[in-house]
Coordinates of C-alpha atoms in Angstrom, one line a residue:
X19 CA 145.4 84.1 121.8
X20 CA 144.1 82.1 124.6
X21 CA 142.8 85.0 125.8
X22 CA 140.9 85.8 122.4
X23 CA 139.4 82.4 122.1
X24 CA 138.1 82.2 125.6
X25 CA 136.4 85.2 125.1
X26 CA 134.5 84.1 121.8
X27 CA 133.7 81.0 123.9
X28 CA 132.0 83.2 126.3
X29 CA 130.4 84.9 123.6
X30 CA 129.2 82.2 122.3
X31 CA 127.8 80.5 125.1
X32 CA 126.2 83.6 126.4
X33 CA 124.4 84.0 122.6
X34 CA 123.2 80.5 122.8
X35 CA 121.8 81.2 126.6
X36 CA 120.0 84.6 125.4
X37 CA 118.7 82.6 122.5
X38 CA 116.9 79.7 124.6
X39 CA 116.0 82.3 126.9
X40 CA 113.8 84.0 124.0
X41 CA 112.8 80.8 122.7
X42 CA 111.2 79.8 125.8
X43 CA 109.4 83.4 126.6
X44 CA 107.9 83.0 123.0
X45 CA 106.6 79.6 123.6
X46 CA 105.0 81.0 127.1
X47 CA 103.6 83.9 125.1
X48 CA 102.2 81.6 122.0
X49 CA 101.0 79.0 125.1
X50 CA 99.3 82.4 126.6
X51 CA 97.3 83.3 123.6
X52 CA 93.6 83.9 124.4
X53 CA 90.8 81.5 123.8
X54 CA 88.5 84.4 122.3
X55 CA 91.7 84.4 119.3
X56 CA 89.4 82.7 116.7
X57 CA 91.8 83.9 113.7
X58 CA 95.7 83.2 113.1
X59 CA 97.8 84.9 110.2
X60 CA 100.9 83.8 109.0
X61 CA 103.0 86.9 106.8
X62 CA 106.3 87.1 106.1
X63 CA 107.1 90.4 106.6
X64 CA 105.8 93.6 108.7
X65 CA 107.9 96.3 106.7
X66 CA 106.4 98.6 104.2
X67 CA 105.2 97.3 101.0
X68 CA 102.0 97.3 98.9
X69 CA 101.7 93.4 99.8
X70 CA 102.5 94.2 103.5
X71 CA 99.8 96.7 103.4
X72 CA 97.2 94.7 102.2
X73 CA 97.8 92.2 104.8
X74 CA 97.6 94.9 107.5
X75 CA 93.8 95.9 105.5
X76 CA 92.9 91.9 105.8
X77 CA 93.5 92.3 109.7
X78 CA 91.9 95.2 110.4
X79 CA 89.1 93.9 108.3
X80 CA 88.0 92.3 111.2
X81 CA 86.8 95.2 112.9
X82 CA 88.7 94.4 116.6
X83 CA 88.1 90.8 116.6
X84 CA 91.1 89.4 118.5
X85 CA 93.7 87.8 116.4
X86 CA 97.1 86.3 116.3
X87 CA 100.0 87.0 114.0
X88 CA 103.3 85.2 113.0
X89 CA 106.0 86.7 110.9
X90 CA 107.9 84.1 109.6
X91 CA 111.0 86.1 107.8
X92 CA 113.2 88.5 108.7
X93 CA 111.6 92.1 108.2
X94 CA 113.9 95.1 106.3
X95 CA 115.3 97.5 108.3
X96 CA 112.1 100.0 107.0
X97 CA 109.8 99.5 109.8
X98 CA 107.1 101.8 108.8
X99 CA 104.3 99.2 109.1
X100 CA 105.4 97.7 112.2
X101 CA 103.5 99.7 114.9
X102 CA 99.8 99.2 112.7
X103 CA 100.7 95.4 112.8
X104 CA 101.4 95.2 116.4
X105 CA 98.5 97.4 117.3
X106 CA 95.8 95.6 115.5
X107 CA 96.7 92.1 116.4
X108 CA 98.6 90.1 118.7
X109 CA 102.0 89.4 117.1
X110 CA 104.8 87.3 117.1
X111 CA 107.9 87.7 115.4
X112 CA 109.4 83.7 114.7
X113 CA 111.9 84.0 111.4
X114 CA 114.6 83.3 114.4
X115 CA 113.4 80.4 116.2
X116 CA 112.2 78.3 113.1
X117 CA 115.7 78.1 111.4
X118 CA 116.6 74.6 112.1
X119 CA 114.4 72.1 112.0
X120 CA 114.1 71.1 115.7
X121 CA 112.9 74.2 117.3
X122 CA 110.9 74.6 114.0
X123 CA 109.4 71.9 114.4
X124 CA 108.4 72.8 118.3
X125 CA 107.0 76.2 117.6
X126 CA 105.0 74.4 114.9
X127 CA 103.5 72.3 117.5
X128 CA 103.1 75.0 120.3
X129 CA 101.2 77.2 117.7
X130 CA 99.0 73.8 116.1
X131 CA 98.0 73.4 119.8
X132 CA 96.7 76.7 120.5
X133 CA 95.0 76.6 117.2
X134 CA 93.3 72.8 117.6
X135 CA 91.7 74.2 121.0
X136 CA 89.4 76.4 119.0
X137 CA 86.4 75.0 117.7
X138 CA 86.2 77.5 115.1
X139 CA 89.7 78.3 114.3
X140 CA 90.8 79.8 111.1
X141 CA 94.3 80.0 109.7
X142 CA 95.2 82.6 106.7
X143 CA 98.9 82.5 105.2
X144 CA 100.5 84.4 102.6
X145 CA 103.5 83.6 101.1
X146 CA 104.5 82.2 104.2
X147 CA 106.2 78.8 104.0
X148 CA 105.9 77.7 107.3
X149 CA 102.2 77.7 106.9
X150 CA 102.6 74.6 104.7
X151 CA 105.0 72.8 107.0
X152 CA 102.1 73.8 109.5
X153 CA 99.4 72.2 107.9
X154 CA 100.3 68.6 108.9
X155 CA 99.8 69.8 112.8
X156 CA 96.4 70.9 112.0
X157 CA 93.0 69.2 112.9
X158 CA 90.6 68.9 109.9
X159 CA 88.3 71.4 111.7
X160 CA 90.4 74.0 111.0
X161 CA 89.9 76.3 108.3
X162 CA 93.2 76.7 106.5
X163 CA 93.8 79.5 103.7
X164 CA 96.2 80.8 101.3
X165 CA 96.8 84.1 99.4
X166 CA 98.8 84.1 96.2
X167 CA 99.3 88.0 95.2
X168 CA 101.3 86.8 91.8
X169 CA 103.4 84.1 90.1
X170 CA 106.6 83.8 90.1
X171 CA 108.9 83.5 87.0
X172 CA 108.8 79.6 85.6
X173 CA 111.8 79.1 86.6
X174 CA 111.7 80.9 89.6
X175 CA 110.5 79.0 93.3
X176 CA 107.6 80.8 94.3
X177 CA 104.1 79.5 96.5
X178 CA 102.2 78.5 93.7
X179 CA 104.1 75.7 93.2
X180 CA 105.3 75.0 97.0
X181 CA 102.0 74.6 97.5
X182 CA 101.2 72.1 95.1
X183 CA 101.4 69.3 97.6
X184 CA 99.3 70.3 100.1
X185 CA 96.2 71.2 98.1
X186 CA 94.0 68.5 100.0
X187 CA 95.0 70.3 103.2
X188 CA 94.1 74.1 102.2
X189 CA 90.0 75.0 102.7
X190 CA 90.0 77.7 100.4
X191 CA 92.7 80.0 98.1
X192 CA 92.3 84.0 97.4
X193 CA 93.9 85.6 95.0
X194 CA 93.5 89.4 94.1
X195 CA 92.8 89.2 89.9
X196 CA 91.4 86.4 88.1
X197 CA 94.6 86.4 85.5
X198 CA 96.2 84.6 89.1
X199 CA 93.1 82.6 88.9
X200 CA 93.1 81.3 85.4
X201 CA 97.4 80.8 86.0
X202 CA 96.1 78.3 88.9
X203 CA 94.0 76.1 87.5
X204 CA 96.4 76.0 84.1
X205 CA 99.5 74.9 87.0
X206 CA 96.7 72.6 88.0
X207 CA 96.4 71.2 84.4
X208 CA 99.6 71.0 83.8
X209 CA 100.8 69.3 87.1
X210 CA 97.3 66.5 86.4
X211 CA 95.8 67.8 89.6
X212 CA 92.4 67.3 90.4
X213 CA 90.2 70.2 88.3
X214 CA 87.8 70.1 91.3
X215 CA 90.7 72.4 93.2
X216 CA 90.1 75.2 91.4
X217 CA 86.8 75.3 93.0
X218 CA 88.2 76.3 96.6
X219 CA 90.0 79.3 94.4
X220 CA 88.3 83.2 95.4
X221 CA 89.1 86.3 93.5
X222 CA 89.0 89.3 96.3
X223 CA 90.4 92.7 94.8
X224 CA 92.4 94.9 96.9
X225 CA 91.3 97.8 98.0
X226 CA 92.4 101.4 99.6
X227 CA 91.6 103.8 102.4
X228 CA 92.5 106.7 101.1
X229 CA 89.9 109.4 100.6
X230 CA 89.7 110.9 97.0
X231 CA 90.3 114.6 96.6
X232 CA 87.4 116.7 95.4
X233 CA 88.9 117.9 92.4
X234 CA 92.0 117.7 90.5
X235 CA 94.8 120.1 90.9
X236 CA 97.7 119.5 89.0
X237 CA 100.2 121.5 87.5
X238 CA 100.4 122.9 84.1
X239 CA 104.0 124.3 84.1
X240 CA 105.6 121.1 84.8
X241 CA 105.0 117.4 84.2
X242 CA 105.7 114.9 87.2
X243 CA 106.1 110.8 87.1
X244 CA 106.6 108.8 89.8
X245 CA 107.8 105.3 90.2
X246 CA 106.8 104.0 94.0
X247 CA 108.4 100.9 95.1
X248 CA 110.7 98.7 95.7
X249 CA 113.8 97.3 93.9
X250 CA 113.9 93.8 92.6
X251 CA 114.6 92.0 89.2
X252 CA 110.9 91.6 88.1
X253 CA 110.2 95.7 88.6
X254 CA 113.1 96.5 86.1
X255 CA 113.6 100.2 87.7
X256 CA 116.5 100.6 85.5
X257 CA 114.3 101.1 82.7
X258 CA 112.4 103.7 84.4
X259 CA 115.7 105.4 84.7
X260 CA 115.9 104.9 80.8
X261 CA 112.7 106.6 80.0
X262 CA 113.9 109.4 82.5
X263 CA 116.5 110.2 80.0
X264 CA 115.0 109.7 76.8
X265 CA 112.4 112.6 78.2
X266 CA 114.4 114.9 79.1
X267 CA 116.2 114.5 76.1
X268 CA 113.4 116.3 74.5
X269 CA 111.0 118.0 77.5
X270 CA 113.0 119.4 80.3
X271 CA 110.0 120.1 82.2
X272 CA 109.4 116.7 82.6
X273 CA 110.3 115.3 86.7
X274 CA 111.0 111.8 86.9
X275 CA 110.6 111.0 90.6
X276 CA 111.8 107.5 92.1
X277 CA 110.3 107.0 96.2
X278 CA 111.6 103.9 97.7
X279 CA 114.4 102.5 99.2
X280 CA 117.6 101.9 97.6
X281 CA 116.3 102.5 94.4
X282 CA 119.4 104.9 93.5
X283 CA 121.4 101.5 93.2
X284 CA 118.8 100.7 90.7
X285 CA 119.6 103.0 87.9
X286 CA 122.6 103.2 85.5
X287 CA 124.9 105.8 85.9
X288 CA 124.4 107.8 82.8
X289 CA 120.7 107.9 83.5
X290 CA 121.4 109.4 87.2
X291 CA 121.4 113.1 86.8
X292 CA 117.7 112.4 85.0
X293 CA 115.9 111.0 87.9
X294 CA 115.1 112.9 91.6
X295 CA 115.4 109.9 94.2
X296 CA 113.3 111.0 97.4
X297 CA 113.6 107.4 99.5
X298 CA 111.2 105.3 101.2
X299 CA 108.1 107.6 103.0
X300 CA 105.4 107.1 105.3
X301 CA 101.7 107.2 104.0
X302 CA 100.7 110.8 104.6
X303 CA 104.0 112.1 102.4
X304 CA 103.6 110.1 99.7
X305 CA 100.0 110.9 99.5
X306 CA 101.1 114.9 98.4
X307 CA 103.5 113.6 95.7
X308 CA 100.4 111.4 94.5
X309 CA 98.3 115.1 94.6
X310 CA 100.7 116.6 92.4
X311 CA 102.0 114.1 90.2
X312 CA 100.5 113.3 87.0
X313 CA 101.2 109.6 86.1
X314 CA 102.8 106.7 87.5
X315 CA 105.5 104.0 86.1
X316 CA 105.4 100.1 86.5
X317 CA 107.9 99.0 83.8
X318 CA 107.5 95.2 85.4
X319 CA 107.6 91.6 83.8
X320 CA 105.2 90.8 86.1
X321 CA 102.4 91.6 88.7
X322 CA 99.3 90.9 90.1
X323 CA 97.3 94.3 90.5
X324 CA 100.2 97.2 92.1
X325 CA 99.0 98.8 95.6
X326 CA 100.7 102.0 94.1
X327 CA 98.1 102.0 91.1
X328 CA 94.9 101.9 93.5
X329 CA 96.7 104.5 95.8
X330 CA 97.3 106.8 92.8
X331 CA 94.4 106.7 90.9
X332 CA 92.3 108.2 94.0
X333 CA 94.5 111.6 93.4
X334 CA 94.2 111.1 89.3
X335 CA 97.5 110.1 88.3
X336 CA 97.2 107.7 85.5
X337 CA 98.6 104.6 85.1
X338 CA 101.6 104.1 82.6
X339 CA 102.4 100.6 82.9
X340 CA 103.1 97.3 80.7
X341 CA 100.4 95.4 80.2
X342 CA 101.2 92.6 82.3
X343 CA 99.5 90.1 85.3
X344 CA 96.6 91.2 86.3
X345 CA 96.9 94.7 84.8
X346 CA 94.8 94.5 81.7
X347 CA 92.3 93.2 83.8
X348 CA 91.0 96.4 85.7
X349 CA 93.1 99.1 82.8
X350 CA 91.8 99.9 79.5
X351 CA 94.1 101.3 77.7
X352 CA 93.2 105.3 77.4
X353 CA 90.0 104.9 79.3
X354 CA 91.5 104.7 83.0
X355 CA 94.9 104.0 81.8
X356 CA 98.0 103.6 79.1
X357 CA 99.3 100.0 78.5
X358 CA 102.1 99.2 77.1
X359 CA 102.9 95.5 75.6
X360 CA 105.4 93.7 77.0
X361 CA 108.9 93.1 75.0
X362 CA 112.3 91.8 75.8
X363 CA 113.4 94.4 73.4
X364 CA 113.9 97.2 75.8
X365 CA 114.7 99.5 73.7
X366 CA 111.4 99.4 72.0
X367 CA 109.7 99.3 75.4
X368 CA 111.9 102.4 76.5
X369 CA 110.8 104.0 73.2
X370 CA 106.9 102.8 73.5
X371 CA 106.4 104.4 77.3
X372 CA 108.5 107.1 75.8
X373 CA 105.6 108.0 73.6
X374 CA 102.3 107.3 75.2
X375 CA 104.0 109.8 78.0
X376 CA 104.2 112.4 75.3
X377 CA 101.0 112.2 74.4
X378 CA 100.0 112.1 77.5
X379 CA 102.1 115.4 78.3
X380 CA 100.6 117.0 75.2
X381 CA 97.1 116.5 74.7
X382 CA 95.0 118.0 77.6
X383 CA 92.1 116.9 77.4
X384 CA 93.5 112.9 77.3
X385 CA 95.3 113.5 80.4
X386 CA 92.0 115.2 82.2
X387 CA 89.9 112.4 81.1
X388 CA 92.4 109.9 82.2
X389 CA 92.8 111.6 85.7
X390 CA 88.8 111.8 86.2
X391 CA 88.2 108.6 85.1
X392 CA 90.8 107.0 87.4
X393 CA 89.3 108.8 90.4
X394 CA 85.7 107.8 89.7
X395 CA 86.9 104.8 89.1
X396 CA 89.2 103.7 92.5
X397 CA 85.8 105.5 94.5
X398 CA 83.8 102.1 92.7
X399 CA 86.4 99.5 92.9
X400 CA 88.7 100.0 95.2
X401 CA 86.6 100.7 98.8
X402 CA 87.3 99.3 102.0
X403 CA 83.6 98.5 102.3
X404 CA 83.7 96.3 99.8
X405 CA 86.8 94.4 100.8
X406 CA 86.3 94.0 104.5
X407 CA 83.0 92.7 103.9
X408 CA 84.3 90.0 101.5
X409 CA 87.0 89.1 104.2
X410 CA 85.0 89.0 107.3
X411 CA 82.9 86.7 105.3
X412 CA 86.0 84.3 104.6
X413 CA 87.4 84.5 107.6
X414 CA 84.3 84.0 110.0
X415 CA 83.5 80.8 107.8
X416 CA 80.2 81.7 106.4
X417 CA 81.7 80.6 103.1
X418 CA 81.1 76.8 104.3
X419 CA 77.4 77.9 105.4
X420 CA 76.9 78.9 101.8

């Protein structure tokens, strides 16, 4: 027993020495950072995701202008956006050393230091908390922004309403609809803030690289859905599951087709054998089930605009979503898209996505419309050109010129 505990005191001791170790090589590397490193991003994550992805666009967006990036929460075990983060920007991975409040509190200084050096410095956070403990370290000169991709539940915690208190502090807020927008500045009027805030608030869509195809080529002999994503309470994937079984119930040709991680855990048991789980993929392979599928799911209670709808719609899979967030704001319902309203009856939501897909499934010349009409319009909306240039304007300050 002696034995036991002096070798978990060795083990313990030699963790804590490999930890300040790291903690002060990370310090040397932040203290190292260039002086031509104009722009500083604060993300929580680097692992795959449509929000990931969109912060990797908003780098790159900069056309090799040097930045620096700080993940501030511990990524998944999915790496798949990893590499394109660390090759586009210089990046630091801090969710360890900002734990407890002391050596959060010195990383916050180390970084505000490198930042404060720049004349023209500008900081852009999403969902990050530490950008808001951050703030404080700051010098007015510097630019400070925040994304907001959705709001939380009411009841929920979520960065619309951390970030309540530090409105005076934040140059300018982006969000990616203007239904996140008009939920702003009604948070605003609830809480008695200022009106004058939701001035500093900037709708920029997201956008996609992918390259439409030249014509549509899907098949007739079968019908494919996909959901793409992740599992969490808001997306209710069990329902998806649901559907899956209510359709074959009456279509067998019907393939209901579930790419993500973990998302077997997702579904009920008795709704199983109905669904084809393919787990989480890289770009290029879920690109070909994009080409041959002919609709996509969101069954969620909320969301801003889904990554997997922009991605989609380039290869003419339509939309089969309810009509939620910032949704109805870019679908019309059987002109790019089908919506279904929301309920917390989900057995009339079950029975509502069971039918538009019918009819979907049944009348050919709906789907074709659908499908061409989603590809025309992701080539307007949804191009890079458009939202680079909207973000190198933000982020190279010409916004304050204006």
């Amino acid at each position: 027993m002696k034995l036991l505990g002096l070798y978990s005191y060795i083990v313990l001791w030699y963790d804590k020495f490999i930890y300040k170790v790291q903690f002060l090589q990370l310090k040397k590397r932040i203290n190292n950072i260039s002086s031509d490193n104009k722009v500083f991003f604060f993300f929580p994550f680097y692992h795959t995701g449509g929000a990931e992805l969109v912060h990797l666009n908003i780098i790159k967006s900069l056309s090799g202008q040097s930045s620096a990036t700080f993940f501030t929460l511990p990524s998944a075990a999915d790496e798949g956006l990893k590499d394109a983060f660390f090759s586009s920007s210089l990046c630091f991975d801090i969710q360890l050393f900002i734990r407890n409040d002391k050596d959060r509190k010195s990383i916050a200084k180390q970084i505000a230091k490198k930042i404060n050096l720049q004349k023209t410095s500008v900081v852009f956070a999403c969902h990050a908390s530490f950008f808001y403990y951050l703030l404080p370290f700051l010098h007015q000169n510097v630019t400070r922004i925040d994304l907001i991709h959705a709001f939380t539940g009411d009841n929920e915690p979520g960065h619309e309403k951390e970030s309540l208190p530090f409105l005076n502090q934040i140059t300018k807020r982006v969000v990616i609809t203007k239904h996140v927008k008009n939920q702003l500045i009604e948070l605003y009027s609830k809480k008695r803030i200022e009106p004058s805030n939701g001035d500093k608030i900037q709708v920029i869509y997201n956008a996609t690289d992918l390259v439409s195809i030249s014509k549509l080529k899907k098949s007739t002999e079968s019908f494919t859905l996909l959901y793409v994503g992740r599992n969490s309470p808001e997306k209710r994937v069990y329902l998806i599951g649901k559907i899956a079984s209510n359709l074959k119930s009456i279509h067998p040709n019907i393939n209901v087709v579930l790419i993500g991680p973990n998302l077997e855990s997702a579904i009920l048991q008795e709704d199983k054998e109905n669904c084809i789980f393919i787990g989480a993929l890289a770009q290029n392979q879920l690109n070909e089930w994009y080409e041959k599928a002919h609709a996509v799911l969101i069954t969620s209670v909320r969301e801003g605009f889904p990554m997997v709808f922009m991605e989609s719609m380039v290869f003419g899979c339509v939309p089969v979503s309810t009509a939620v967030g910032g949704i109805p704001e870019l679908l019309q319902h059987k002109e790019n898209g089908l919506l279904i309203p929301n309920s917390e009856d989900e057995t009339t939501l079950v029975d509502c996505f069971t039918k538009v897909i019918f009819e979907l499934i049944n009348d050919s010349d709906l789907r074709t419309r659908l499908a061409q009409n989603d590809i025309d319009f992701a080539i307007k909306q949804f191009t890079m050109k458009r939202f680079n240039a909207e973000y190198i304007k933000l982020l190279s300050n010409e916004q304050d010129a204006a």
